[in-house]
Amino acid sequence: MPTGHVVTMLNASPPQRAVGVLLAMPRDRIDALLAAMDGRLIARMLIAAEPERRAALLGHLDDARLAAELALLPLTEAAAVLAALPATRARPQLDRVTSENLAMLLDAMPGPQRRRLVDVLDPLRLADLRRVAYEKKVIESLRRTAAGLHWVPDDPGSNLLAGVMHRLFGISLCYVDRGSLQSAAVAAAQRVFADQQVHGLLLVTNAAPSVQATEMLTGSDHGGTPTLVVTWDPDDNDGVLGRALVRLAG
């Protein structure tokens, strides 16, 4: 039977049955069929297969092919596939995506599967996930207090522009995984907004400013733009950030 006809037949079959039919074929035939398949059919089979058959099917898909198929799937479907994979096959896929996309994928998984995959992540990725979660909370709060919130164009950092009371303000999200907010973070934020013509700069952080950072903010050579640091926790209310923007607005 031509390859296209077999793929159509497998696509019309219940996914568990499709896996069994596929894996009963010679290896070269399996590889040819997988090469002709749509990623959604592969995803359905991976999700539905029993662990032993899933492992056998994964033996025909290298990490690059698996990544290519996952990239084409909607978020919820990609998350379902990753949740079904053994940790040894899931981690290379998780390492390929940005921390922002990784956070969304993990959020779309059931709790037990999410915890299983989080346990195999590199500690640096975990710290970055904590950053993403913190920034998400800050942005949600700011959107309830500020209008016209958007990212600074062509900037790889966590910096936003916010229109408040007919003025434009810069907002730098400065998550600190350990320790205090350092002066380097203050200087970096001031550099980002030096050419943005903002009326003030707000640094939102989860940490207390270091002595050096505080001195930079209060010194006469701090850059000219009114700058305020607010230590904000996700448990704090929106008023903390709202009042800080009002203070900057003068």
PDB file of C-alpha atoms in Angstrom:
ATOM      1  CA  MET A   1       0.000   0.000   0.000  1.00  0.00           C
ATOM      2  CA  PRO A   2       1.393   3.456  -0.889  1.00  0.00           C
ATOM      3  CA  THR A   3       2.857   5.467   1.987  1.00  0.00           C
ATOM      4  CA  GLY A   4       0.240   8.209   1.680  1.00  0.00           C
ATOM      5  CA  HIS A   5      -2.602   5.721   1.940  1.00  0.00           C
ATOM      6  CA  VAL A   6      -1.094   4.132   5.066  1.00  0.00           C
ATOM      7  CA  VAL A   7      -0.666   7.530   6.723  1.00  0.00           C
ATOM      8  CA  THR A   8      -4.312   8.348   5.947  1.00  0.00           C
ATOM      9  CA  MET A   9      -5.378   5.023   7.458  1.00  0.00           C
ATOM     10  CA  LEU A  10      -3.319   5.611  10.612  1.00  0.00           C
ATOM     11  CA  ASN A  11      -4.686   9.145  10.931  1.00  0.00           C
ATOM     12  CA  ALA A  12      -8.248   7.780  10.843  1.00  0.00           C
ATOM     13  CA  SER A  13      -7.541   5.093  13.445  1.00  0.00           C
ATOM     14  CA  PRO A  14      -7.677   5.498  17.238  1.00  0.00           C
ATOM     15  CA  PRO A  15      -4.157   6.609  18.250  1.00  0.00           C
ATOM     16  CA  GLN A  16      -3.397   3.538  20.408  1.00  0.00           C
ATOM     17  CA  ARG A  17      -4.331   1.258  17.516  1.00  0.00           C
ATOM     18  CA  ALA A  18      -2.307   3.421  15.099  1.00  0.00           C
ATOM     19  CA  VAL A  19       0.803   3.017  17.287  1.00  0.00           C
ATOM     20  CA  GLY A  20       0.410  -0.762  17.328  1.00  0.00           C
ATOM     21  CA  VAL A  21      -0.061  -0.994  13.567  1.00  0.00           C
ATOM     22  CA  LEU A  22       2.901   1.290  12.910  1.00  0.00           C
ATOM     23  CA  LEU A  23       5.326  -0.495  15.231  1.00  0.00           C
ATOM     24  CA  ALA A  24       4.415  -3.883  13.746  1.00  0.00           C
ATOM     25  CA  MET A  25       5.988  -2.815  10.445  1.00  0.00           C
ATOM     26  CA  PRO A  26       9.648  -3.201   9.415  1.00  0.00           C
ATOM     27  CA  ARG A  27      11.959  -0.432  10.688  1.00  0.00           C
ATOM     28  CA  ASP A  28      12.587   1.134   7.284  1.00  0.00           C
ATOM     29  CA  ARG A  29       8.843   1.241   6.631  1.00  0.00           C
ATOM     30  CA  ILE A  30       8.232   2.895  10.019  1.00  0.00           C
ATOM     31  CA  ASP A  31      10.845   5.550   9.291  1.00  0.00           C
ATOM     32  CA  ALA A  32       9.340   6.256   5.862  1.00  0.00           C
ATOM     33  CA  LEU A  33       5.853   6.621   7.329  1.00  0.00           C
ATOM     34  CA  LEU A  34       7.032   8.893  10.140  1.00  0.00           C
ATOM     35  CA  ALA A  35       8.782  11.083   7.589  1.00  0.00           C
ATOM     36  CA  ALA A  36       5.479  11.501   5.759  1.00  0.00           C
ATOM     37  CA  MET A  37       3.336  12.098   8.842  1.00  0.00           C
ATOM     38  CA  ASP A  38       1.914  15.333  10.141  1.00  0.00           C
ATOM     39  CA  GLY A  39       3.259  16.304  13.547  1.00  0.00           C
ATOM     40  CA  ARG A  40      -0.211  16.163  15.098  1.00  0.00           C
ATOM     41  CA  LEU A  41      -0.572  12.487  14.253  1.00  0.00           C
ATOM     42  CA  ILE A  42       2.823  11.768  15.824  1.00  0.00           C
ATOM     43  CA  ALA A  43       1.797  13.801  18.869  1.00  0.00           C
ATOM     44  CA  ARG A  44      -1.474  11.889  19.288  1.00  0.00           C
ATOM     45  CA  MET A  45       0.348   8.568  19.106  1.00  0.00           C
ATOM     46  CA  LEU A  46       3.013   9.646  21.620  1.00  0.00           C
ATOM     47  CA  ILE A  47       0.376  10.809  24.093  1.00  0.00           C
ATOM     48  CA  ALA A  48      -1.812   7.720  23.723  1.00  0.00           C
ATOM     49  CA  ALA A  49       0.888   5.041  23.630  1.00  0.00           C
ATOM     50  CA  GLU A  50       1.735   2.877  26.606  1.00  0.00           C
ATOM     51  CA  PRO A  51       5.241   3.564  28.004  1.00  0.00           C
ATOM     52  CA  GLU A  52       6.880   0.621  26.220  1.00  0.00           C
ATOM     53  CA  ARG A  53       5.406   1.498  22.839  1.00  0.00           C
ATOM     54  CA  ARG A  54       6.104   5.199  23.420  1.00  0.00           C
ATOM     55  CA  ALA A  55       9.769   4.375  24.002  1.00  0.00           C
ATOM     56  CA  ALA A  56       9.839   2.287  20.816  1.00  0.00           C
ATOM     57  CA  LEU A  57       8.254   5.120  18.819  1.00  0.00           C
ATOM     58  CA  LEU A  58      10.706   7.633  20.270  1.00  0.00           C
ATOM     59  CA  GLY A  59      13.523   5.360  19.113  1.00  0.00           C
ATOM     60  CA  HIS A  60      12.577   6.370  15.568  1.00  0.00           C
ATOM     61  CA  LEU A  61      12.592  10.109  16.326  1.00  0.00           C
ATOM     62  CA  ASP A  62      15.835  11.917  17.100  1.00  0.00           C
ATOM     63  CA  ASP A  63      15.802  15.086  19.216  1.00  0.00           C
ATOM     64  CA  ALA A  64      15.972  17.383  16.182  1.00  0.00           C
ATOM     65  CA  ARG A  65      12.932  15.790  14.510  1.00  0.00           C
ATOM     66  CA  LEU A  66      11.004  15.763  17.768  1.00  0.00           C
ATOM     67  CA  ALA A  67      11.812  19.441  18.335  1.00  0.00           C
ATOM     68  CA  ALA A  68      10.694  20.316  14.812  1.00  0.00           C
ATOM     69  CA  GLU A  69       7.340  18.620  15.328  1.00  0.00           C
ATOM     70  CA  LEU A  70       6.807  20.130  18.785  1.00  0.00           C
ATOM     71  CA  ALA A  71       7.479  23.618  17.415  1.00  0.00           C
ATOM     72  CA  LEU A  72       4.536  23.243  15.029  1.00  0.00           C
ATOM     73  CA  LEU A  73       2.048  22.162  17.687  1.00  0.00           C
ATOM     74  CA  PRO A  74      -0.279  24.456  19.663  1.00  0.00           C
ATOM     75  CA  LEU A  75       0.902  25.120  23.202  1.00  0.00           C
ATOM     76  CA  THR A  76      -1.485  22.715  24.907  1.00  0.00           C
ATOM     77  CA  GLU A  77      -0.641  19.856  22.537  1.00  0.00           C
ATOM     78  CA  ALA A  78       3.106  20.430  22.847  1.00  0.00           C
ATOM     79  CA  ALA A  79       2.753  20.459  26.631  1.00  0.00           C
ATOM     80  CA  ALA A  80       0.803  17.197  26.524  1.00  0.00           C
ATOM     81  CA  VAL A  81       3.538  15.519  24.464  1.00  0.00           C
ATOM     82  CA  LEU A  82       6.301  16.762  26.771  1.00  0.00           C
ATOM     83  CA  ALA A  83       4.352  15.629  29.824  1.00  0.00           C
ATOM     84  CA  ALA A  84       4.147  12.122  28.341  1.00  0.00           C
ATOM     85  CA  LEU A  85       7.838  11.837  27.466  1.00  0.00           C
ATOM     86  CA  PRO A  86      10.437  10.196  29.699  1.00  0.00           C
ATOM     87  CA  ALA A  87      12.491  12.858  31.465  1.00  0.00           C
ATOM     88  CA  THR A  88      15.594  11.867  29.491  1.00  0.00           C
ATOM     89  CA  ARG A  89      13.833  12.761  26.236  1.00  0.00           C
ATOM     90  CA  ALA A  90      11.906  15.723  27.553  1.00  0.00           C
ATOM     91  CA  ARG A  91      14.863  17.631  29.000  1.00  0.00           C
ATOM     92  CA  PRO A  92      16.669  18.209  25.647  1.00  0.00           C
ATOM     93  CA  GLN A  93      13.405  19.650  24.323  1.00  0.00           C
ATOM     94  CA  LEU A  94      12.954  21.888  27.358  1.00  0.00           C
ATOM     95  CA  ASP A  95      16.530  23.117  26.962  1.00  0.00           C
ATOM     96  CA  ARG A  96      15.707  24.316  23.430  1.00  0.00           C
ATOM     97  CA  VAL A  97      12.959  26.774  24.356  1.00  0.00           C
ATOM     98  CA  THR A  98      13.173  30.193  25.957  1.00  0.00           C
ATOM     99  CA  SER A  99      12.388  30.522  29.639  1.00  0.00           C
ATOM    100  CA  GLU A 100       9.213  32.441  28.764  1.00  0.00           C
ATOM    101  CA  ASN A 101       7.949  29.618  26.524  1.00  0.00           C
ATOM    102  CA  LEU A 102       9.127  27.007  29.003  1.00  0.00           C
ATOM    103  CA  ALA A 103       7.082  28.661  31.743  1.00  0.00           C
ATOM    104  CA  MET A 104       3.981  28.547  29.538  1.00  0.00           C
ATOM    105  CA  LEU A 105       4.570  24.896  28.638  1.00  0.00           C
ATOM    106  CA  LEU A 106       4.992  23.905  32.278  1.00  0.00           C
ATOM    107  CA  ASP A 107       1.917  25.897  33.294  1.00  0.00           C
ATOM    108  CA  ALA A 108      -0.115  23.960  30.711  1.00  0.00           C
ATOM    109  CA  MET A 109       0.815  20.583  32.255  1.00  0.00           C
ATOM    110  CA  PRO A 110      -0.878  18.758  35.131  1.00  0.00           C
ATOM    111  CA  GLY A 111       0.908  19.216  38.463  1.00  0.00           C
ATOM    112  CA  PRO A 112       2.572  15.769  38.761  1.00  0.00           C
ATOM    113  CA  GLN A 113       4.019  15.874  35.234  1.00  0.00           C
ATOM    114  CA  ARG A 114       5.174  19.451  35.726  1.00  0.00           C
ATOM    115  CA  ARG A 115       6.993  18.596  38.956  1.00  0.00           C
ATOM    116  CA  ARG A 116       8.623  15.565  37.311  1.00  0.00           C
ATOM    117  CA  LEU A 117      10.116  17.714  34.564  1.00  0.00           C
ATOM    118  CA  VAL A 118      11.059  20.600  36.874  1.00  0.00           C
ATOM    119  CA  ASP A 119      13.111  18.113  38.895  1.00  0.00           C
ATOM    120  CA  VAL A 120      15.437  17.460  35.916  1.00  0.00           C
ATOM    121  CA  LEU A 121      15.972  21.081  34.913  1.00  0.00           C
ATOM    122  CA  ASP A 122      19.317  22.787  35.363  1.00  0.00           C
ATOM    123  CA  PRO A 123      19.345  25.050  38.467  1.00  0.00           C
ATOM    124  CA  LEU A 124      20.045  28.050  36.239  1.00  0.00           C
ATOM    125  CA  ARG A 125      16.882  27.348  34.264  1.00  0.00           C
ATOM    126  CA  LEU A 126      14.944  27.099  37.503  1.00  0.00           C
ATOM    127  CA  ALA A 127      16.233  30.505  38.573  1.00  0.00           C
ATOM    128  CA  ASP A 128      15.206  31.917  35.203  1.00  0.00           C
ATOM    129  CA  LEU A 129      11.753  30.391  35.590  1.00  0.00           C
ATOM    130  CA  ARG A 130      11.425  32.140  38.941  1.00  0.00           C
ATOM    131  CA  ARG A 131      12.374  35.386  37.166  1.00  0.00           C
ATOM    132  CA  VAL A 132       9.721  34.825  34.512  1.00  0.00           C
ATOM    133  CA  ALA A 133       7.073  34.074  37.147  1.00  0.00           C
ATOM    134  CA  TYR A 134       7.974  37.223  39.088  1.00  0.00           C
ATOM    135  CA  GLU A 135       7.933  39.422  35.996  1.00  0.00           C
ATOM    136  CA  LYS A 136       4.554  38.013  34.978  1.00  0.00           C
ATOM    137  CA  LYS A 137       3.099  39.006  38.347  1.00  0.00           C
ATOM    138  CA  VAL A 138       4.584  42.497  38.143  1.00  0.00           C
ATOM    139  CA  ILE A 139       3.218  43.027  34.640  1.00  0.00           C
ATOM    140  CA  GLU A 140      -0.232  41.831  35.685  1.00  0.00           C
ATOM    141  CA  SER A 141      -0.183  44.346  38.519  1.00  0.00           C
ATOM    142  CA  LEU A 142       1.118  47.171  36.329  1.00  0.00           C
ATOM    143  CA  ARG A 143      -1.577  46.548  33.746  1.00  0.00           C
ATOM    144  CA  ARG A 144      -4.132  47.225  36.430  1.00  0.00           C
ATOM    145  CA  THR A 145      -2.502  50.574  37.223  1.00  0.00           C
ATOM    146  CA  ALA A 146      -0.839  51.826  34.022  1.00  0.00           C
ATOM    147  CA  ALA A 147      -2.060  52.432  30.477  1.00  0.00           C
ATOM    148  CA  GLY A 148      -0.192  51.738  27.268  1.00  0.00           C
ATOM    149  CA  LEU A 149       2.235  49.214  28.749  1.00  0.00           C
ATOM    150  CA  HIS A 150       4.638  47.695  26.214  1.00  0.00           C
ATOM    151  CA  TRP A 151       8.163  46.342  25.957  1.00  0.00           C
ATOM    152  CA  VAL A 152      11.032  48.625  24.973  1.00  0.00           C
ATOM    153  CA  PRO A 153      11.603  47.979  21.244  1.00  0.00           C
ATOM    154  CA  ASP A 154      14.710  46.018  20.248  1.00  0.00           C
ATOM    155  CA  ASP A 155      15.734  45.496  23.861  1.00  0.00           C
ATOM    156  CA  PRO A 156      16.547  41.969  25.082  1.00  0.00           C
ATOM    157  CA  GLY A 157      16.058  42.844  28.744  1.00  0.00           C
ATOM    158  CA  SER A 158      12.989  43.117  30.953  1.00  0.00           C
ATOM    159  CA  ASN A 159      12.242  46.771  30.332  1.00  0.00           C
ATOM    160  CA  LEU A 160       8.894  48.392  29.641  1.00  0.00           C
ATOM    161  CA  LEU A 161       7.427  51.732  28.722  1.00  0.00           C
ATOM    162  CA  ALA A 162       4.270  52.858  30.499  1.00  0.00           C
ATOM    163  CA  GLY A 163       2.031  55.823  29.792  1.00  0.00           C
ATOM    164  CA  VAL A 164       0.643  57.216  33.036  1.00  0.00           C
ATOM    165  CA  MET A 165      -1.192  60.528  33.451  1.00  0.00           C
ATOM    166  CA  HIS A 166      -0.187  61.588  29.937  1.00  0.00           C
ATOM    167  CA  ARG A 167       3.490  60.980  30.660  1.00  0.00           C
ATOM    168  CA  LEU A 168       5.872  58.251  29.584  1.00  0.00           C
ATOM    169  CA  PHE A 169       7.811  56.278  32.176  1.00  0.00           C
ATOM    170  CA  GLY A 170      10.436  53.592  31.966  1.00  0.00           C
ATOM    171  CA  ILE A 171       9.993  50.469  34.056  1.00  0.00           C
ATOM    172  CA  SER A 172      12.813  47.983  34.576  1.00  0.00           C
ATOM    173  CA  LEU A 173      11.963  44.588  36.069  1.00  0.00           C
ATOM    174  CA  CYS A 174      14.935  43.554  38.198  1.00  0.00           C
ATOM    175  CA  TYR A 175      14.410  40.086  39.657  1.00  0.00           C
ATOM    176  CA  VAL A 176      17.214  38.966  41.982  1.00  0.00           C
ATOM    177  CA  ASP A 177      17.427  35.259  42.735  1.00  0.00           C
ATOM    178  CA  ARG A 178      19.808  35.745  45.661  1.00  0.00           C
ATOM    179  CA  GLY A 179      21.137  38.700  47.584  1.00  0.00           C
ATOM    180  CA  SER A 180      20.387  42.373  47.042  1.00  0.00           C
ATOM    181  CA  LEU A 181      19.815  44.603  44.040  1.00  0.00           C
ATOM    182  CA  GLN A 182      23.225  45.705  42.811  1.00  0.00           C
ATOM    183  CA  SER A 183      24.287  49.052  41.398  1.00  0.00           C
ATOM    184  CA  ALA A 184      25.041  47.373  38.055  1.00  0.00           C
ATOM    185  CA  ALA A 185      21.312  46.700  37.593  1.00  0.00           C
ATOM    186  CA  VAL A 186      20.532  50.365  38.269  1.00  0.00           C
ATOM    187  CA  ALA A 187      23.173  51.505  35.798  1.00  0.00           C
ATOM    188  CA  ALA A 188      21.926  49.047  33.159  1.00  0.00           C
ATOM    189  CA  ALA A 189      18.358  50.302  33.493  1.00  0.00           C
ATOM    190  CA  GLN A 190      19.474  53.920  33.200  1.00  0.00           C
ATOM    191  CA  ARG A 191      21.420  53.089  30.031  1.00  0.00           C
ATOM    192  CA  VAL A 192      18.374  51.457  28.435  1.00  0.00           C
ATOM    193  CA  PHE A 193      16.196  54.513  29.004  1.00  0.00           C
ATOM    194  CA  ALA A 194      18.825  57.204  28.431  1.00  0.00           C
ATOM    195  CA  ASP A 195      17.528  57.874  24.899  1.00  0.00           C
ATOM    196  CA  GLN A 196      13.845  57.101  25.492  1.00  0.00           C
ATOM    197  CA  GLN A 197      12.857  60.573  26.743  1.00  0.00           C
ATOM    198  CA  VAL A 198      10.994  59.184  29.733  1.00  0.00           C
ATOM    199  CA  HIS A 199       9.792  61.394  32.582  1.00  0.00           C
ATOM    200  CA  GLY A 200      10.983  58.945  35.202  1.00  0.00           C
ATOM    201  CA  LEU A 201      12.384  55.482  35.715  1.00  0.00           C
ATOM    202  CA  LEU A 202      10.910  52.869  38.059  1.00  0.00           C
ATOM    203  CA  LEU A 203      12.927  49.787  39.015  1.00  0.00           C
ATOM    204  CA  VAL A 204      10.718  47.013  40.368  1.00  0.00           C
ATOM    205  CA  THR A 205      12.610  44.336  42.265  1.00  0.00           C
ATOM    206  CA  ASN A 206      12.024  41.558  44.762  1.00  0.00           C
ATOM    207  CA  ALA A 207      15.213  42.437  46.681  1.00  0.00           C
ATOM    208  CA  ALA A 208      16.413  45.278  48.848  1.00  0.00           C
ATOM    209  CA  PRO A 209      18.852  47.660  47.120  1.00  0.00           C
ATOM    210  CA  SER A 210      22.490  47.315  48.128  1.00  0.00           C
ATOM    211  CA  VAL A 211      24.300  50.218  49.745  1.00  0.00           C
ATOM    212  CA  GLN A 212      26.036  50.970  46.442  1.00  0.00           C
ATOM    213  CA  ALA A 213      22.742  50.923  44.527  1.00  0.00           C
ATOM    214  CA  THR A 214      21.164  53.297  47.032  1.00  0.00           C
ATOM    215  CA  GLU A 215      24.152  55.657  46.811  1.00  0.00           C
ATOM    216  CA  MET A 216      23.894  55.645  43.014  1.00  0.00           C
ATOM    217  CA  LEU A 217      20.232  56.637  43.205  1.00  0.00           C
ATOM    218  CA  THR A 218      20.753  59.420  45.705  1.00  0.00           C
ATOM    219  CA  GLY A 219      24.042  60.769  44.338  1.00  0.00           C
ATOM    220  CA  SER A 220      24.282  63.894  42.247  1.00  0.00           C
ATOM    221  CA  ASP A 221      25.616  61.974  39.233  1.00  0.00           C
ATOM    222  CA  HIS A 222      22.808  59.403  39.036  1.00  0.00           C
ATOM    223  CA  GLY A 223      21.930  60.353  35.453  1.00  0.00           C
ATOM    224  CA  GLY A 224      19.366  63.157  35.625  1.00  0.00           C
ATOM    225  CA  THR A 225      16.197  61.098  35.107  1.00  0.00           C
ATOM    226  CA  PRO A 226      14.165  60.764  38.319  1.00  0.00           C
ATOM    227  CA  THR A 227      14.685  57.156  39.387  1.00  0.00           C
ATOM    228  CA  LEU A 228      12.832  55.188  42.019  1.00  0.00           C
ATOM    229  CA  VAL A 229      13.348  51.637  43.264  1.00  0.00           C
ATOM    230  CA  VAL A 230      10.386  49.711  44.667  1.00  0.00           C
ATOM    231  CA  THR A 231      10.818  46.368  46.376  1.00  0.00           C
ATOM    232  CA  TRP A 232       7.635  44.524  45.409  1.00  0.00           C
ATOM    233  CA  ASP A 233       6.400  41.059  46.332  1.00  0.00           C
ATOM    234  CA  PRO A 234       3.634  39.216  44.458  1.00  0.00           C
ATOM    235  CA  ASP A 235       1.654  39.272  47.705  1.00  0.00           C
ATOM    236  CA  ASP A 236       1.710  43.090  47.689  1.00  0.00           C
ATOM    237  CA  ASN A 237      -1.275  44.928  46.266  1.00  0.00           C
ATOM    238  CA  ASP A 238      -1.377  46.997  43.104  1.00  0.00           C
ATOM    239  CA  GLY A 239      -1.330  50.213  45.099  1.00  0.00           C
ATOM    240  CA  VAL A 240       2.391  49.835  45.852  1.00  0.00           C
ATOM    241  CA  LEU A 241       3.281  50.162  42.173  1.00  0.00           C
ATOM    242  CA  GLY A 242       0.537  52.692  41.477  1.00  0.00           C
ATOM    243  CA  ARG A 243       1.774  55.005  44.228  1.00  0.00           C
ATOM    244  CA  ALA A 244       5.352  54.690  42.969  1.00  0.00           C
ATOM    245  CA  LEU A 245       4.296  55.845  39.495  1.00  0.00           C
ATOM    246  CA  VAL A 246       2.374  58.762  41.003  1.00  0.00           C
ATOM    247  CA  ARG A 247       5.483  59.771  42.959  1.00  0.00           C
ATOM    248  CA  LEU A 248       7.522  59.768  39.738  1.00  0.00           C
ATOM    249  CA  ALA A 249       4.860  61.812  37.993  1.00  0.00           C
ATOM    250  CA  GLY A 250       5.394  64.456  40.660  1.00  0.00           C
TER     251      GLY A 250
END
